[in-house]
XYZ file of C-alpha atoms in Angstrom:
246
model
C 11.217 -27.939 0.132
C 9.067 -26.277 1.246
C 10.870 -23.092 3.053
C 11.849 -22.626 -0.225
C 8.042 -24.093 -2.210
C 6.075 -22.134 0.495
C 7.685 -18.783 -0.253
C 8.610 -18.917 -3.641
C 5.563 -17.930 -5.715
C 4.923 -14.452 -3.301
C 8.596 -13.828 -3.911
C 7.795 -13.750 -8.053
C 4.924 -11.433 -7.455
C 6.498 -9.572 -5.524
C 9.101 -9.193 -7.501
C 6.846 -8.908 -10.362
C 4.907 -5.956 -9.072
C 8.040 -4.236 -8.476
C 9.092 -4.843 -11.685
C 6.824 -3.552 -13.842
C 5.802 -0.026 -11.030
C 2.889 -1.912 -9.003
C 2.676 0.006 -5.778
C 0.584 -2.785 -3.828
C -0.952 -1.383 -0.586
C 0.916 -1.862 2.730
C -2.327 -4.290 3.759
C -2.805 -6.377 0.951
C 0.250 -6.685 0.818
C 1.019 -8.205 4.683
C -2.215 -9.884 4.465
C 0.034 -12.513 1.826
C 2.974 -12.631 3.867
C 0.406 -13.647 7.170
C -1.001 -16.231 4.662
C 2.222 -17.631 3.334
C 3.077 -17.466 7.181
C 0.364 -19.487 8.350
C 0.939 -22.013 5.346
C 3.881 -22.646 6.393
C 2.922 -23.353 9.841
C 0.039 -25.592 9.200
C 2.558 -27.865 6.616
C 5.538 -28.184 9.670
C 2.758 -29.406 12.196
C 1.042 -31.149 9.546
C 0.515 -34.046 12.350
C -1.264 -32.052 14.526
C -3.457 -30.634 12.334
C -5.450 -31.529 8.901
C -5.736 -28.291 7.354
C -2.687 -28.719 4.870
C -2.185 -32.877 5.004
C -5.103 -35.174 5.426
C -5.244 -38.310 5.402
C -1.110 -38.783 5.797
C 0.685 -41.853 4.707
C 4.557 -43.124 3.522
C 4.962 -44.949 0.642
C 7.833 -47.138 -0.407
C 8.379 -48.590 -3.859
C 9.974 -47.491 -6.292
C 12.785 -45.019 -6.304
C 12.609 -42.266 -3.780
C 9.229 -43.019 -0.557
C 6.860 -40.110 -0.622
C 4.572 -38.718 1.224
C 0.928 -40.230 0.324
C -2.082 -37.257 0.992
C -5.586 -36.153 0.316
C -5.528 -32.233 0.254
C -7.213 -29.645 3.518
C -8.744 -26.854 2.761
C -4.995 -24.629 3.419
C -3.363 -26.297 -0.013
C -6.887 -25.676 -2.067
C -6.586 -21.707 -0.811
C -3.100 -21.929 -1.354
C -3.270 -23.261 -5.240
C -6.037 -20.477 -5.977
C -3.564 -18.281 -4.755
C -0.619 -19.362 -6.575
C -2.484 -19.055 -9.736
C -4.085 -15.724 -8.873
C 0.277 -15.004 -8.717
C 0.540 -15.943 -11.550
C -2.241 -14.688 -13.618
C -2.079 -11.206 -12.710
C 1.883 -11.196 -12.667
C 1.734 -11.701 -16.511
C -0.930 -9.419 -16.944
C 1.876 -7.509 -15.568
C 4.487 -7.764 -17.112
C 2.823 -8.173 -20.428
C 1.508 -4.975 -19.914
C 4.978 -3.386 -19.155
C 6.578 -5.240 -21.923
C 4.470 -3.233 -24.200
C 4.871 -0.230 -23.001
C 8.366 -0.243 -22.800
C 11.299 0.921 -25.483
C 14.130 0.009 -24.768
C 15.379 -2.863 -26.360
C 17.147 -4.617 -24.005
C 14.314 -4.314 -21.659
C 12.046 -5.104 -23.488
C 14.707 -8.912 -24.168
C 14.876 -9.074 -20.308
C 10.708 -8.789 -19.821
C 10.380 -11.693 -22.338
C 13.112 -13.635 -20.741
C 10.995 -13.461 -17.333
C 7.358 -14.121 -19.159
C 8.940 -17.443 -20.307
C 10.628 -18.382 -17.162
C 6.898 -17.880 -15.118
C 5.364 -19.780 -18.279
C 7.454 -22.472 -18.031
C 6.597 -22.724 -13.781
C 3.657 -22.887 -14.544
C 3.506 -25.465 -16.877
C 5.111 -27.030 -14.279
C 2.514 -25.853 -11.837
C -0.134 -27.126 -13.733
C 1.113 -30.322 -14.171
C 0.855 -31.417 -11.462
C -2.711 -29.485 -10.480
C -3.981 -31.594 -13.510
C -1.845 -34.904 -12.568
C 0.619 -37.344 -15.105
C 0.522 -40.919 -13.521
C 3.753 -42.027 -12.678
C 4.785 -38.550 -12.892
C 3.772 -36.307 -10.839
C 2.799 -38.555 -7.945
C 6.093 -39.746 -7.826
C 8.347 -36.210 -8.305
C 7.349 -32.616 -7.520
C 7.206 -31.348 -11.226
C 6.915 -27.682 -9.545
C 9.926 -27.687 -7.937
C 11.427 -28.808 -11.592
C 9.817 -25.426 -13.234
C 11.453 -23.634 -10.072
C 14.582 -24.261 -10.092
C 14.166 -23.806 -14.512
C 12.436 -20.482 -13.859
C 15.351 -19.206 -11.375
C 17.740 -19.788 -13.729
C 16.247 -18.052 -16.609
C 15.247 -14.896 -14.568
C 18.339 -14.654 -13.656
C 20.467 -14.873 -16.612
C 17.599 -11.544 -17.223
C 18.855 -9.816 -15.062
C 22.778 -9.880 -14.586
C 22.780 -9.943 -18.743
C 23.249 -6.941 -20.530
C 23.794 -5.774 -24.417
C 25.955 -3.740 -25.888
C 24.570 -2.676 -29.243
C 26.423 -2.215 -32.142
C 27.172 0.869 -31.753
C 28.322 0.784 -28.467
C 31.336 0.128 -25.724
C 30.629 -0.142 -22.375
C 32.881 0.705 -19.173
C 32.109 -1.855 -16.331
C 32.265 0.386 -12.165
C 32.733 -2.368 -9.566
C 32.379 -0.876 -6.252
C 33.787 2.551 -7.477
C 36.714 0.560 -9.009
C 36.372 1.556 -12.768
C 37.987 -1.638 -15.259
C 39.396 -0.342 -17.968
C 39.043 -3.301 -20.101
C 35.856 -1.392 -22.090
C 33.441 -3.932 -22.801
C 32.627 -4.486 -27.082
C 29.345 -5.856 -28.332
C 27.692 -8.106 -27.129
C 26.183 -10.083 -24.476
C 27.070 -9.743 -21.403
C 26.977 -10.026 -17.369
C 27.007 -8.038 -14.694
C 26.392 -8.034 -10.947
C 23.558 -5.861 -10.251
C 23.961 -1.916 -8.358
C 25.840 -1.418 -6.092
C 28.241 -4.223 -6.815
C 28.704 -3.112 -10.495
C 27.442 -0.091 -12.408
C 27.892 -0.157 -16.966
C 28.114 2.909 -18.883
C 27.269 2.463 -22.631
C 28.875 5.300 -24.851
C 28.174 5.643 -28.313
C 31.996 4.570 -30.680
C 30.580 6.102 -33.527
C 32.291 9.237 -34.653
C 29.708 12.363 -34.032
C 29.012 15.051 -35.375
C 29.390 18.914 -33.041
C 27.936 21.562 -34.591
C 29.385 25.541 -33.334
C 27.415 28.526 -32.811
C 24.142 26.092 -32.448
C 24.682 24.522 -35.883
C 24.015 27.722 -38.110
C 25.300 29.243 -40.539
C 26.465 33.084 -41.240
C 27.403 35.466 -43.685
C 30.899 37.524 -44.110
C 33.026 38.465 -46.550
C 36.277 37.773 -47.698
C 38.987 40.143 -48.564
C 38.704 40.757 -52.104
C 35.187 41.699 -50.454
C 32.921 38.449 -51.282
C 30.084 37.440 -49.495
C 30.226 33.133 -48.736
C 28.492 31.409 -46.426
C 30.817 29.676 -43.755
C 29.488 26.747 -40.619
C 31.994 25.481 -38.359
C 31.057 21.645 -37.454
C 33.931 19.251 -35.207
C 34.246 15.141 -35.978
C 34.327 13.835 -32.883
C 34.918 10.223 -31.541
C 35.733 8.865 -27.173
C 38.996 7.333 -27.293
C 39.588 6.870 -24.010
C 35.656 5.763 -22.593
C 36.765 4.619 -19.006
C 38.477 7.995 -18.288
C 34.887 9.351 -19.420
C 32.553 7.020 -16.924
C 31.540 9.759 -13.853
C 29.903 12.504 -16.847
C 26.361 12.424 -17.940
C 25.782 9.094 -19.799
C 23.390 6.388 -18.685
C 24.029 3.973 -16.831
C 21.713 0.544 -16.972
């Protein structure tokens, strides 16, 4: 379980930084990675050092065997770093969510924020300690599981509005089944691309929409305007045009 647990918080922090457009200095990013490497190495070499855990013993009462221990200096530092990741990550996400104008993007931000809050609650329960629960089970793993599921739904889903239809391109191959309004799932780029089209009837005005005055055969003055009402029928045939790709 430590293979993922040690790296999960850092990976999530770097993901949030990229998602919200934060450019971390290379030396800072490398320092965070190095710290996680040191923590991971100290855990693997726990019998030979007391940097992460001290006073180890194994309890076999109850349903599952569990490790009884006290916490070393690296454990306290690692918990502090995770609190740092959570706090800064949530600030970045909330700020990016309120800057975002796209409704779909705001919905995705909401789901990711909710996922991190779920993980934070489980992490807080572990830090505070709940007798009969946190001393028997690592509750943070449950938070990681549900948080990851929620974020995957946010990342791999897209919304088609009632005034839109969408065409999916999978590895360069166009799917002729047009997606209707609703919530859909897709693989991330470059495996799949989603192109949205406005399904409403649109008005194209000739001569840049200007009204012109002219004369009829009997000499009467009239005002003439040109316009065309159109809609896209074969949307998959237009998917290579200049349309919004998500």
